[in-house]
Coordinates of C-alpha atoms in Angstrom, one line a residue:
Chain B
M1 CA 97.5 76.8 135.7
R2 CA 94.1 78.5 135.8
P3 CA 92.5 79.5 139.0
A4 CA 88.8 78.6 138.8
E5 CA 86.1 81.2 138.4
E6 CA 88.1 84.4 138.8
T7 CA 89.1 84.8 135.2
A8 CA 86.3 86.9 133.8
V9 CA 86.7 90.1 135.8
P10 CA 90.1 91.5 136.9
V11 CA 89.7 92.1 140.6
A12 CA 89.3 95.6 141.7
G13 CA 90.7 97.1 138.5
T14 CA 90.2 100.6 137.4
G15 CA 89.1 100.9 133.8
E16 CA 92.6 101.8 132.8
E17 CA 94.2 98.9 134.6
A18 CA 91.7 96.5 133.2
G19 CA 92.5 97.8 129.7
A20 CA 96.2 97.3 130.4
A21 CA 95.7 93.8 131.6
R22 CA 93.5 93.0 128.7
D23 CA 95.6 93.9 125.8
P24 CA 99.1 95.0 126.7
G25 CA 100.4 94.8 123.1
R26 CA 97.8 97.1 121.6
R27 CA 97.4 99.9 124.1
G28 CA 97.8 103.3 122.6
R29 CA 99.3 102.0 119.3
P30 CA 96.3 102.4 117.0
A31 CA 95.8 106.0 118.1
V32 CA 99.4 106.8 117.4
L33 CA 99.3 105.1 114.0
A34 CA 96.1 106.8 113.0
T35 CA 97.6 110.1 113.9
G36 CA 100.6 109.2 111.8
L37 CA 98.3 108.7 108.8
V38 CA 96.9 112.2 109.2
V39 CA 100.4 113.7 109.5
G40 CA 101.3 111.7 106.4
M41 CA 98.4 113.3 104.5
A42 CA 99.6 116.7 105.6
V43 CA 103.1 116.0 104.4
L44 CA 101.7 114.8 101.1
A45 CA 99.8 118.0 100.7
L46 CA 103.0 120.0 101.3
V47 CA 105.0 118.0 98.8
A48 CA 102.2 118.4 96.3
M49 CA 102.3 122.1 96.7
A50 CA 106.1 122.1 96.2
S51 CA 105.6 120.0 93.1
V52 CA 103.2 122.6 91.7
A53 CA 105.4 125.6 92.7
L54 CA 109.0 124.3 91.9
G55 CA 110.4 123.4 88.6
A56 CA 112.5 124.6 85.7
R57 CA 110.6 127.8 85.7
G58 CA 110.5 129.2 89.2
V59 CA 107.1 130.5 90.2
S60 CA 106.2 132.3 93.4
F61 CA 103.6 130.9 95.8
G62 CA 101.5 134.0 95.2
T63 CA 101.4 133.2 91.5
V64 CA 100.4 129.5 92.3
I65 CA 97.5 130.7 94.4
D66 CA 96.4 133.2 91.8
A67 CA 96.5 130.5 89.1
F68 CA 93.8 128.7 91.0
L69 CA 91.7 131.6 92.3
A70 CA 92.1 134.1 89.4
P71 CA 93.6 132.5 86.3
D72 CA 94.5 135.2 83.9
G73 CA 95.8 133.0 81.0
S74 CA 99.4 134.1 81.6
N75 CA 102.2 131.8 80.7
D76 CA 102.9 131.0 84.4
H77 CA 99.3 130.2 85.1
T78 CA 99.0 128.0 82.0
V79 CA 102.1 126.0 83.1
I80 CA 100.7 125.5 86.5
R81 CA 97.2 124.6 85.5
E82 CA 97.9 122.5 82.5
L83 CA 101.3 120.9 83.2
R84 CA 102.2 121.0 86.9
V85 CA 98.9 120.2 88.4
P86 CA 98.1 117.2 86.3
R87 CA 101.7 116.0 86.7
T88 CA 101.4 116.3 90.5
L89 CA 98.1 114.5 90.6
L90 CA 99.5 111.8 88.4
G91 CA 102.5 111.5 90.8
I92 CA 100.1 111.0 93.7
G93 CA 98.1 108.4 91.8
V94 CA 101.1 106.5 90.5
G95 CA 102.9 106.6 93.9
A96 CA 99.9 105.4 95.8
T97 CA 99.2 102.6 93.4
L98 CA 102.8 101.4 93.2
G99 CA 103.3 101.6 97.0
L100 CA 100.2 99.6 97.6
A101 CA 101.0 97.1 94.8
G102 CA 104.4 96.5 96.3
A103 CA 103.0 96.0 99.8
L104 CA 100.4 93.6 98.5
M105 CA 102.9 91.6 96.6
Q106 CA 105.3 91.4 99.5
S107 CA 102.5 90.2 101.7
L108 CA 101.0 87.7 99.3
T109 CA 104.3 86.1 98.3
R110 CA 105.8 86.4 101.9
N111 CA 108.7 87.8 100.0
P112 CA 110.3 91.0 101.2
L113 CA 112.0 91.4 97.9
A114 CA 108.7 91.5 95.9
D115 CA 108.3 94.6 93.8
P116 CA 106.1 95.2 90.8
G117 CA 109.2 96.2 88.8
L118 CA 111.5 93.5 90.2
L119 CA 109.0 90.7 89.6
G120 CA 108.5 91.8 86.0
V121 CA 104.9 92.9 86.4
N122 CA 105.5 96.5 85.4
E123 CA 107.7 95.5 82.5
G124 CA 104.9 93.2 81.3
A125 CA 102.5 96.1 81.5
A126 CA 105.0 98.3 79.6
L127 CA 105.3 95.7 76.9
G128 CA 101.5 95.7 76.6
V129 CA 101.5 99.5 76.2
T130 CA 104.3 99.4 73.7
L131 CA 102.4 96.9 71.6
A132 CA 99.3 99.1 71.8
L133 CA 101.1 102.3 70.8
G134 CA 103.8 101.0 68.6
L135 CA 102.0 98.2 66.6
F136 CA 98.4 99.1 66.8
G137 CA 98.7 102.8 67.0
L138 CA 96.2 103.1 69.9
S139 CA 96.7 106.4 71.7
D140 CA 93.7 106.6 74.1
P141 CA 95.0 105.8 77.6
A142 CA 91.6 104.2 78.5
V143 CA 92.1 101.8 75.6
Y144 CA 95.8 101.0 76.0
V145 CA 95.5 100.6 79.7
W146 CA 93.8 97.2 78.9
F147 CA 97.0 96.2 77.2
A148 CA 98.9 97.2 80.3
F149 CA 96.5 95.0 82.4
G150 CA 97.0 92.1 80.0
G151 CA 100.7 92.4 80.2
A152 CA 100.7 92.8 83.9
A153 CA 98.4 89.8 84.5
L154 CA 100.3 87.5 82.1
T155 CA 103.7 88.3 83.5
S156 CA 102.5 87.8 87.1
V157 CA 101.0 84.4 86.3
A158 CA 104.1 83.4 84.3
V159 CA 106.6 84.5 86.9
Y160 CA 104.7 82.9 89.7
A161 CA 104.3 79.7 87.8
L162 CA 108.0 79.6 86.8
A163 CA 109.1 80.3 90.4
S164 CA 106.9 77.7 92.0
S165 CA 107.4 74.9 89.5
G166 CA 109.6 72.1 90.8
R167 CA 109.6 70.5 94.1
S168 CA 111.1 73.2 96.3
G169 CA 108.2 75.6 95.7
S170 CA 108.7 79.4 95.3
S171 CA 111.4 80.9 97.4
P172 CA 112.1 84.7 97.5
V173 CA 115.2 84.1 95.4
R174 CA 113.5 82.0 92.8
L175 CA 110.7 84.5 92.5
T176 CA 113.0 87.4 92.1
L177 CA 115.2 85.6 89.6
A178 CA 112.2 84.6 87.5
G179 CA 110.8 88.1 87.8
V180 CA 114.0 89.8 86.7
A181 CA 114.4 87.4 83.8
F182 CA 110.8 87.8 82.6
G183 CA 111.1 91.6 83.0
M184 CA 114.2 91.7 80.9
V185 CA 112.6 89.6 78.1
C186 CA 109.6 92.0 78.1
T187 CA 111.9 95.1 78.0
A188 CA 113.9 93.6 75.2
I189 CA 110.9 92.9 73.1
A190 CA 109.5 96.4 73.8
S191 CA 112.9 97.9 72.8
A192 CA 113.0 95.9 69.6
I193 CA 109.5 97.1 68.6
L194 CA 110.6 100.7 69.3
R195 CA 113.8 100.4 67.3
M196 CA 111.7 99.5 64.3
D197 CA 109.7 102.6 64.6
A198 CA 111.6 105.9 65.2
Q199 CA 108.5 108.0 65.7
T200 CA 107.0 105.9 68.4
F201 CA 110.4 105.5 70.0
D202 CA 110.7 109.2 70.3
R203 CA 107.3 109.6 72.0
M204 CA 108.0 106.7 74.3
R205 CA 111.6 107.4 75.2
F206 CA 110.8 109.3 78.3
W207 CA 107.9 107.1 79.3
L208 CA 110.1 104.0 79.1
T209 CA 112.5 105.2 81.8
G210 CA 109.6 106.1 84.0
S211 CA 108.4 109.7 83.9
L212 CA 105.6 111.7 85.2
A213 CA 106.1 114.4 82.6
G214 CA 104.3 114.7 79.3
Q215 CA 100.9 113.3 80.4
T216 CA 97.9 115.4 80.1
A217 CA 95.0 115.8 82.6
D218 CA 93.0 113.7 80.2
T219 CA 95.3 110.7 80.8
L220 CA 94.8 111.1 84.5
V221 CA 91.0 111.3 84.2
R222 CA 91.0 108.1 82.1
L223 CA 93.2 106.1 84.4
A224 CA 91.9 107.3 87.7
P225 CA 89.0 104.9 87.9
F226 CA 91.3 101.9 87.5
M227 CA 93.7 103.2 90.1
A228 CA 90.8 103.9 92.5
A229 CA 89.4 100.4 92.0
G230 CA 92.7 98.9 92.7
L231 CA 93.3 101.0 95.8
V232 CA 89.9 100.1 97.3
L233 CA 90.2 96.4 96.5
G234 CA 93.8 96.3 97.8
L235 CA 93.0 98.0 101.1
M236 CA 90.1 95.7 101.7
L237 CA 92.4 92.7 101.6
A238 CA 94.4 93.7 104.7
R239 CA 92.7 91.2 107.1
P240 CA 92.7 88.1 105.0
L241 CA 96.4 88.8 104.1
N242 CA 97.2 89.3 107.8
T243 CA 95.7 85.9 108.5
L244 CA 97.3 84.2 105.5
A245 CA 100.7 85.6 106.7
L246 CA 100.6 82.9 109.4
G247 CA 100.9 80.2 106.7
D248 CA 98.4 78.6 104.3
D249 CA 97.2 76.0 106.8
A250 CA 96.8 78.4 109.6
G251 CA 95.0 80.9 107.3
K252 CA 92.7 78.2 106.0
A253 CA 92.0 77.0 109.6
L254 CA 91.0 80.5 110.5
G255 CA 88.5 80.6 107.6
V256 CA 90.4 82.5 104.9
G257 CA 89.5 81.6 101.4
V258 CA 93.1 81.0 100.4
N259 CA 92.6 80.9 96.6
R260 CA 90.1 83.7 96.6
T261 CA 92.4 85.9 98.5
R262 CA 95.3 85.1 96.1
I263 CA 93.2 85.8 93.1
L264 CA 91.7 89.0 94.4
T265 CA 95.2 90.2 95.4
G266 CA 96.4 89.4 91.9
V267 CA 93.5 91.4 90.4
A268 CA 94.3 94.3 92.7
V269 CA 98.0 94.2 91.8
T270 CA 97.2 94.0 88.1
L271 CA 94.9 97.0 88.2
L272 CA 97.4 99.0 90.2
C273 CA 100.5 98.1 88.2
G274 CA 98.7 98.3 84.9
A275 CA 97.3 101.7 85.5
A276 CA 100.5 103.1 87.1
T277 CA 102.6 101.8 84.2
A278 CA 100.2 103.1 81.6
A279 CA 100.6 106.5 83.2
A280 CA 104.2 106.7 84.1
G281 CA 106.1 103.9 82.5
P282 CA 107.8 100.9 84.3
L283 CA 109.0 102.3 87.6
W284 CA 111.2 100.3 89.9
F285 CA 112.0 100.4 93.5
V286 CA 109.1 102.5 94.7
G287 CA 107.0 99.4 95.4
L288 CA 110.0 97.6 97.0
I289 CA 111.5 100.2 99.3
V290 CA 108.4 102.0 100.6
P291 CA 106.6 99.0 102.1
H292 CA 109.9 97.8 103.5
A293 CA 110.5 101.1 105.3
V294 CA 106.8 101.2 106.4
R295 CA 107.0 97.7 107.9
A296 CA 110.1 98.8 109.9
V297 CA 108.0 101.6 111.4
V298 CA 104.5 100.3 111.8
G299 CA 105.2 96.5 112.2
P300 CA 103.7 93.6 110.3
D301 CA 100.0 94.4 110.6
Q302 CA 98.7 94.9 107.0
R303 CA 95.9 97.1 108.2
W304 CA 98.6 99.7 108.7
V305 CA 101.2 98.6 106.2
L306 CA 98.9 98.9 103.2
P307 CA 97.5 102.4 103.9
Y308 CA 100.9 103.7 105.0
S309 CA 102.5 102.4 101.9
A310 CA 99.9 104.0 99.7
L311 CA 100.5 107.3 101.5
A312 CA 104.3 107.3 101.8
A313 CA 105.0 106.2 98.2
P314 CA 103.5 109.3 96.6
V315 CA 105.3 111.5 99.0
L316 CA 108.6 110.0 98.0
L317 CA 107.8 109.8 94.3
L318 CA 106.8 113.5 94.2
A319 CA 109.8 114.5 96.1
A320 CA 112.0 112.6 93.7
D321 CA 110.2 114.2 90.8
V322 CA 110.7 117.7 92.2
A323 CA 114.4 116.8 92.8
G324 CA 114.7 115.7 89.2
R325 CA 113.4 119.0 88.0
L326 CA 115.7 121.0 90.2
I327 CA 119.0 119.1 89.7
A328 CA 119.2 119.6 86.0
R329 CA 117.6 123.0 85.7
P330 CA 116.5 124.1 83.1
G331 CA 116.3 120.6 81.8
E332 CA 115.1 117.7 84.0
V333 CA 115.9 114.2 85.1
Q334 CA 113.1 111.7 84.8
V335 CA 111.7 110.4 88.1
G336 CA 112.6 106.8 87.2
I337 CA 116.3 107.7 86.9
V338 CA 116.2 109.7 90.2
W339 CA 114.6 106.6 91.9
A340 CA 117.1 104.2 90.4
V341 CA 120.0 106.4 91.7
I342 CA 118.4 106.5 95.2
G343 CA 116.9 103.1 95.1
A344 CA 119.8 100.9 93.9
P345 CA 122.0 101.5 97.0
I346 CA 119.0 101.1 99.3
F347 CA 118.2 97.8 97.5
I348 CA 121.7 96.5 97.9
M349 CA 121.6 97.5 101.6
L350 CA 118.3 95.6 102.1
A351 CA 119.6 92.5 100.2
R352 CA 122.7 92.5 102.5
R353 CA 120.6 92.4 105.6
R354 CA 120.7 88.9 106.9
R355 CA 117.1 88.5 107.9
V356 CA 115.8 89.7 104.6
A357 CA 114.4 86.3 103.7
A358 CA 112.2 86.1 106.8
L359 CA 109.1 88.2 106.3
Chain H
M1 CA 74.2 60.7 106.0
A2 CA 71.5 61.5 103.5
A3 CA 69.0 62.3 106.2
A4 CA 71.2 64.0 108.7
P5 CA 69.9 63.8 112.2
A6 CA 68.9 67.1 113.8
K7 CA 71.6 68.9 115.8
G8 CA 72.0 67.8 119.3
S9 CA 69.9 64.7 118.7
P10 CA 70.8 61.8 121.1
L11 CA 71.8 59.8 118.0
M12 CA 74.7 62.0 117.4
A13 CA 77.5 61.0 119.8
S14 CA 79.9 62.9 117.7
R15 CA 80.0 66.4 116.1
L16 CA 83.0 65.5 114.0
S17 CA 83.3 62.3 112.0
G18 CA 84.7 60.9 108.7
T19 CA 83.0 58.2 106.7
S20 CA 84.7 56.0 104.0
L21 CA 87.6 58.4 103.6
T22 CA 90.2 57.8 101.0
L23 CA 93.0 60.2 101.6
A24 CA 95.8 60.9 99.1
Y25 CA 98.3 63.5 98.2
D26 CA 98.1 63.8 94.5
Q27 CA 98.4 60.2 93.3
R28 CA 99.9 58.8 96.5
V29 CA 97.2 57.2 98.5
V30 CA 97.8 57.3 102.2
A31 CA 94.6 55.7 103.6
T32 CA 91.5 54.0 102.2
D33 CA 88.1 53.4 103.7
L34 CA 88.7 55.1 107.0
N35 CA 85.7 55.5 109.3
V36 CA 86.3 57.6 112.4
S37 CA 84.3 59.6 114.8
I38 CA 85.5 61.9 117.5
P39 CA 83.6 61.5 120.7
D40 CA 82.2 64.9 121.9
E41 CA 84.1 66.4 124.8
S42 CA 86.9 63.8 124.6
F43 CA 90.6 64.3 124.5
T44 CA 91.3 62.1 121.5
V45 CA 94.8 61.3 120.6
I46 CA 95.8 59.8 117.3
I47 CA 98.9 57.7 117.4
G48 CA 101.0 55.4 115.2
P49 CA 104.4 54.9 113.7
N50 CA 105.8 57.5 111.2
A51 CA 104.0 57.7 107.9
C52 CA 101.0 55.8 109.2
G53 CA 98.7 58.6 108.0
K54 CA 97.8 60.1 111.4
S55 CA 98.6 63.7 110.5
T56 CA 96.9 63.1 107.1
L57 CA 93.7 62.0 108.9
L58 CA 93.9 65.1 111.2
R59 CA 94.3 67.3 108.2
A60 CA 91.3 65.8 106.5
L61 CA 89.2 66.3 109.7
A62 CA 90.3 69.9 109.7
R63 CA 89.3 70.3 105.9
M64 CA 93.0 71.0 105.0
L65 CA 92.9 68.0 102.7
K66 CA 90.0 67.1 100.6
P67 CA 89.2 63.3 100.7
K68 CA 89.3 61.5 97.3
T69 CA 86.2 59.6 98.4
G70 CA 84.0 59.8 101.4
A71 CA 83.3 62.9 103.5
V72 CA 84.0 64.6 106.8
H73 CA 80.9 65.7 108.6
L74 CA 80.7 68.5 111.1
D75 CA 77.4 68.8 113.0
G76 CA 75.7 66.6 110.4
S77 CA 76.8 68.7 107.4
V78 CA 79.6 67.8 104.9
I79 CA 82.4 70.1 106.2
T80 CA 83.4 71.4 102.8
S81 CA 79.8 72.5 102.1
L82 CA 79.9 74.9 105.0
P83 CA 81.3 78.4 104.7
S84 CA 84.9 78.3 105.7
K85 CA 84.5 81.1 108.3
E86 CA 81.5 79.2 109.8
V87 CA 83.6 76.1 110.2
A88 CA 86.4 78.2 111.7
R89 CA 84.0 79.3 114.5
R90 CA 83.4 75.7 115.5
L91 CA 86.6 73.9 114.7
G92 CA 90.2 75.2 115.2
L93 CA 93.5 73.7 114.1
L94 CA 97.0 74.3 115.2
P95 CA 99.0 73.2 112.2
Q96 CA 102.4 71.6 112.3
S97 CA 104.2 74.4 110.7
S98 CA 103.0 78.0 110.9
I99 CA 104.8 81.2 110.0
V100 CA 105.6 83.9 112.5
P101 CA 105.4 87.3 110.7
D102 CA 108.6 89.2 111.2
G103 CA 108.4 91.5 114.2
I104 CA 104.9 90.6 115.3
T105 CA 104.1 90.9 119.0
V106 CA 102.5 88.2 121.1
A107 CA 99.3 90.1 121.6
D108 CA 98.9 90.8 117.9
L109 CA 99.5 87.2 116.9
V110 CA 96.9 86.0 119.4
A111 CA 94.5 88.6 118.1
R112 CA 94.7 87.2 114.6
G113 CA 92.8 84.2 116.0
R114 CA 89.7 86.3 116.0
Y115 CA 89.5 86.5 112.2
P116 CA 86.5 84.2 111.8
H117 CA 84.5 86.3 114.2
Q118 CA 85.2 89.6 112.3
R119 CA 83.7 91.1 109.3
L120 CA 84.8 93.9 107.0
M121 CA 82.5 96.4 108.7
R122 CA 82.6 95.1 112.2
Q123 CA 86.2 94.7 113.1
W124 CA 87.4 94.8 116.7
S125 CA 84.8 94.3 119.4
K126 CA 84.6 93.8 123.1
A127 CA 84.0 90.1 122.6
D128 CA 87.3 90.0 120.6
E129 CA 89.1 91.8 123.4
K130 CA 87.8 89.4 126.0
A131 CA 88.5 86.3 124.0
V132 CA 92.1 87.4 123.4
A133 CA 92.6 88.2 127.1
E134 CA 91.1 84.9 128.1
A135 CA 93.2 82.9 125.7
M136 CA 96.4 84.7 126.9
R137 CA 95.5 84.1 130.5
A138 CA 94.7 80.4 130.0
T139 CA 98.1 79.8 128.3
D140 CA 99.9 82.0 130.7
V141 CA 101.3 84.4 128.1
T142 CA 99.7 87.6 129.3
E143 CA 103.0 88.8 130.6
L144 CA 104.6 88.3 127.2
G145 CA 102.0 90.5 125.4
D146 CA 104.4 93.1 124.2
R147 CA 107.3 90.7 123.3
I148 CA 108.3 89.9 119.8
V149 CA 107.3 86.3 119.0
D150 CA 110.5 85.6 117.2
E151 CA 112.5 86.2 120.4
L152 CA 110.6 83.7 122.5
S153 CA 111.8 80.2 123.5
G154 CA 110.2 77.2 121.7
G155 CA 107.9 76.4 124.6
Q156 CA 106.8 80.0 125.0
R157 CA 106.1 80.2 121.2
Q158 CA 104.0 77.1 121.2
R159 CA 102.0 78.5 124.1
V160 CA 101.4 81.6 122.0
W161 CA 100.2 79.6 119.0
L162 CA 97.9 77.7 121.4
A163 CA 96.6 81.1 122.6
M164 CA 96.0 82.1 119.0
A165 CA 93.9 78.9 118.5
L166 CA 92.1 79.5 121.8
A167 CA 91.2 83.0 120.9
Q168 CA 89.3 81.5 118.0
E169 CA 86.9 80.1 120.7
T170 CA 86.0 76.9 119.0
P171 CA 84.4 74.0 120.8
I172 CA 86.6 71.6 118.9
L173 CA 90.4 72.1 118.7
L174 CA 92.7 69.9 116.6
L175 CA 96.4 69.9 117.2
D176 CA 99.0 68.5 114.8
E177 CA 102.0 67.3 116.8
P178 CA 101.9 70.1 119.2
T179 CA 104.9 68.9 121.2
T180 CA 107.4 68.3 118.3
F181 CA 110.7 70.2 118.8
L182 CA 110.0 70.8 122.5
D183 CA 112.1 69.5 125.3
I184 CA 110.4 67.2 127.8
S185 CA 109.4 69.8 130.3
H186 CA 107.8 72.0 127.6
Q187 CA 106.1 68.9 126.2
I188 CA 104.5 68.3 129.5
E189 CA 103.6 71.9 129.9
V190 CA 101.8 72.0 126.6
L191 CA 100.0 68.7 127.3
D192 CA 98.9 69.8 130.7
L193 CA 97.5 72.9 129.1
C194 CA 95.6 70.8 126.6
A195 CA 94.2 68.7 129.5
D196 CA 93.1 71.9 131.2
L197 CA 91.4 73.0 128.0
H198 CA 89.7 69.6 127.7
E199 CA 88.4 70.0 131.3
T200 CA 86.7 73.2 130.5
G201 CA 84.6 71.3 128.0
R202 CA 86.4 71.5 124.7
T203 CA 86.8 68.5 122.4
M204 CA 90.5 68.1 121.8
V205 CA 92.1 66.0 119.1
A206 CA 95.9 65.7 118.9
V207 CA 98.4 63.8 116.9
L208 CA 101.2 62.7 119.2
H209 CA 104.4 60.7 118.8
D210 CA 104.9 59.5 122.4
L211 CA 102.8 56.6 123.3
N212 CA 103.2 57.0 127.0
Q213 CA 102.1 60.6 126.8
A214 CA 99.2 59.6 124.7
C215 CA 98.1 57.0 127.3
R216 CA 98.5 59.5 130.0
Y217 CA 96.5 62.4 128.5
A218 CA 94.0 60.8 126.1
T219 CA 90.5 59.8 127.1
H220 CA 90.1 58.2 123.7
L221 CA 92.9 56.7 121.7
I222 CA 93.0 56.1 117.9
V223 CA 95.8 53.8 116.9
M224 CA 96.8 53.8 113.3
R225 CA 99.2 51.7 111.2
G226 CA 99.7 51.7 107.4
G227 CA 96.7 54.1 106.8
A228 CA 94.2 52.0 108.8
I229 CA 92.8 52.3 112.2
V230 CA 94.0 49.3 114.2
A231 CA 92.4 50.0 117.6
E232 CA 90.2 52.6 119.3
G233 CA 89.1 53.3 122.8
E234 CA 90.2 54.2 126.2
P235 CA 94.0 53.8 126.6
G236 CA 93.6 51.3 129.5
D237 CA 91.4 49.0 127.3
V238 CA 93.3 49.4 124.1
V239 CA 97.0 49.4 124.8
T240 CA 98.4 45.9 125.2
P241 CA 101.9 44.4 124.6
E242 CA 100.3 42.6 121.6
L243 CA 99.1 45.9 120.1
V244 CA 102.4 47.7 120.6
R245 CA 104.2 44.8 118.9
Q246 CA 101.8 44.8 116.0
V247 CA 101.7 48.5 115.5
F248 CA 105.2 49.6 116.4
E249 CA 107.1 46.3 115.9
L250 CA 108.4 46.7 119.5
R251 CA 108.4 44.1 122.2
C252 CA 107.5 45.7 125.5
E253 CA 106.1 45.2 128.9
I254 CA 103.2 47.3 130.1
I255 CA 103.0 48.5 133.7
Q256 CA 100.9 51.1 135.5
D257 CA 102.0 54.6 135.4
P258 CA 102.8 55.3 139.1
Q259 CA 101.4 58.8 138.8
T260 CA 98.2 58.3 136.9
G261 CA 97.5 54.6 136.7
T262 CA 97.4 54.7 132.9
P263 CA 99.4 52.2 130.8
L264 CA 103.1 52.8 130.7
I265 CA 105.1 51.1 128.0
V266 CA 108.5 49.8 128.9
P267 CA 110.4 48.6 125.8
E268 CA 112.2 45.3 126.2
A269 CA 115.9 45.7 126.5
R270 CA 118.5 44.7 124.0
R271 CA 116.6 42.3 121.8
R272 CA 114.7 44.1 119.0
V273 CA 112.3 42.1 117.0
T274 CA 112.3 42.3 113.2
A275 CA 108.9 42.7 111.6
P276 CA 106.7 39.7 112.4
A277 CA 105.7 39.5 108.8

């Protein structure tokens, strides 16, 4: 099977041929994928500009540029600087965190249906925030984000434990059912709290359906460090997750700390989902659909899936937010509703695909 | 092993060994007081009837299962005390069931075997490139590099997994039933490949079901029954009709394999013996 001694050097190969013989599966791909990331960033910049310029109040691009270069305190400039820019940046942050959180969860659970909303993590975080705001009257995002983390962490542990109890272990279906059930319980408790308190309810009404509006630049500044920490940690886990994707035994045999990787991924997901939910309410589908689509394009390598998910999600989230502003002019439809309308049919389509259980 | 002998000392005939192992899954004890050492540069095959603990022993040697008592030693150190990546550079395992990520190509799957040689900051190197190409050539999957693993035949897929384990470049390679679910020609193909790898100086340890194949390929045979090691040594010395009857409850005749001269088990026809107590 193996001719002696002529294995090391391909005979009379030019550099290019040798490269082709060496690694046929990888040739050229990383370069293409890296270029794709750059293009993705450019698209994100374009969508962000649209998000600043478009809305219930139409503003010309010239005015947008003036608002940055020569702010004159006019109404338009104030809207842009104090409402639209923070909202856009928040959209980028929330999108990136949810996209990455979804990709991490799908990889860790080897479950293509994993989503921070579907598995109840965002609802848990939302319940935490509701408790903080509704019962304890805490209104500083840097404080109530900890309640979001607590809620997110507790629900992830509870859902995972519930799904993997019993002999058959956790299957995608059990995990999803447990997540949906837990999420509903959390949402029900949160609603009950809000019903008792009309004032808080009014403030949280929009937040609870998932909205980028109504948050100030201050919220963003306070939540940004948590989002950044979650993003960095999450992206660093790509290789261990890649290896663990081959199965627990294979991963361990290759030297992956299985429990350490699980726990670190859990921490990253909690940071990402907690911060995103504290900022924009419990959003569904973003974390489910984006990594799905990304995998279909870039393949199963988490070193590409994770950054692509973190980049594609904010593009789509911002686009949905802008669409929500334009559909119901001069009012607006919250981004959570726009996503549900777009996301639900896509979700059904994914669930109907036969190979959905095999990640 | 309190005073471990220095690496490479002539006292150490074996880099991988287990002493006084009690192996159990939760409360179910599979084996007690096992002592085993894998001769360096051998092709060791562990064999025995179903549920005799052979895979469990292999899993313990590969640190997949923590012994209740006793310890597995690798190069004189307790294996669990070594960093997991460090172990993964010396000892590879092809587990019984692995998961093929959806849509992964052959080349990408083989490349994942390089994990223990990589760090966060130093990712893909020339050495990685070379090891992957080497592994794919040795297992004859170079041509399949761009193919999706899911779409391959069972035999091809097993060769790809072997390539993945080879890319890990470990001097010791453990295989848990590498021929299960393969038809006879693919079984021979995989075992021939293992024999080739053994000839290049690797220590191979495999759990096999087929006694005749074990006799043919093993340089060292470990025969287990009911969680205990019943016999150990070269197949020609160990395998007797008496042993086969004792271990597998099967009457047989043993002849010479016309191809290799190793023992060939021919079960007795018709009359099957019930357990001789």
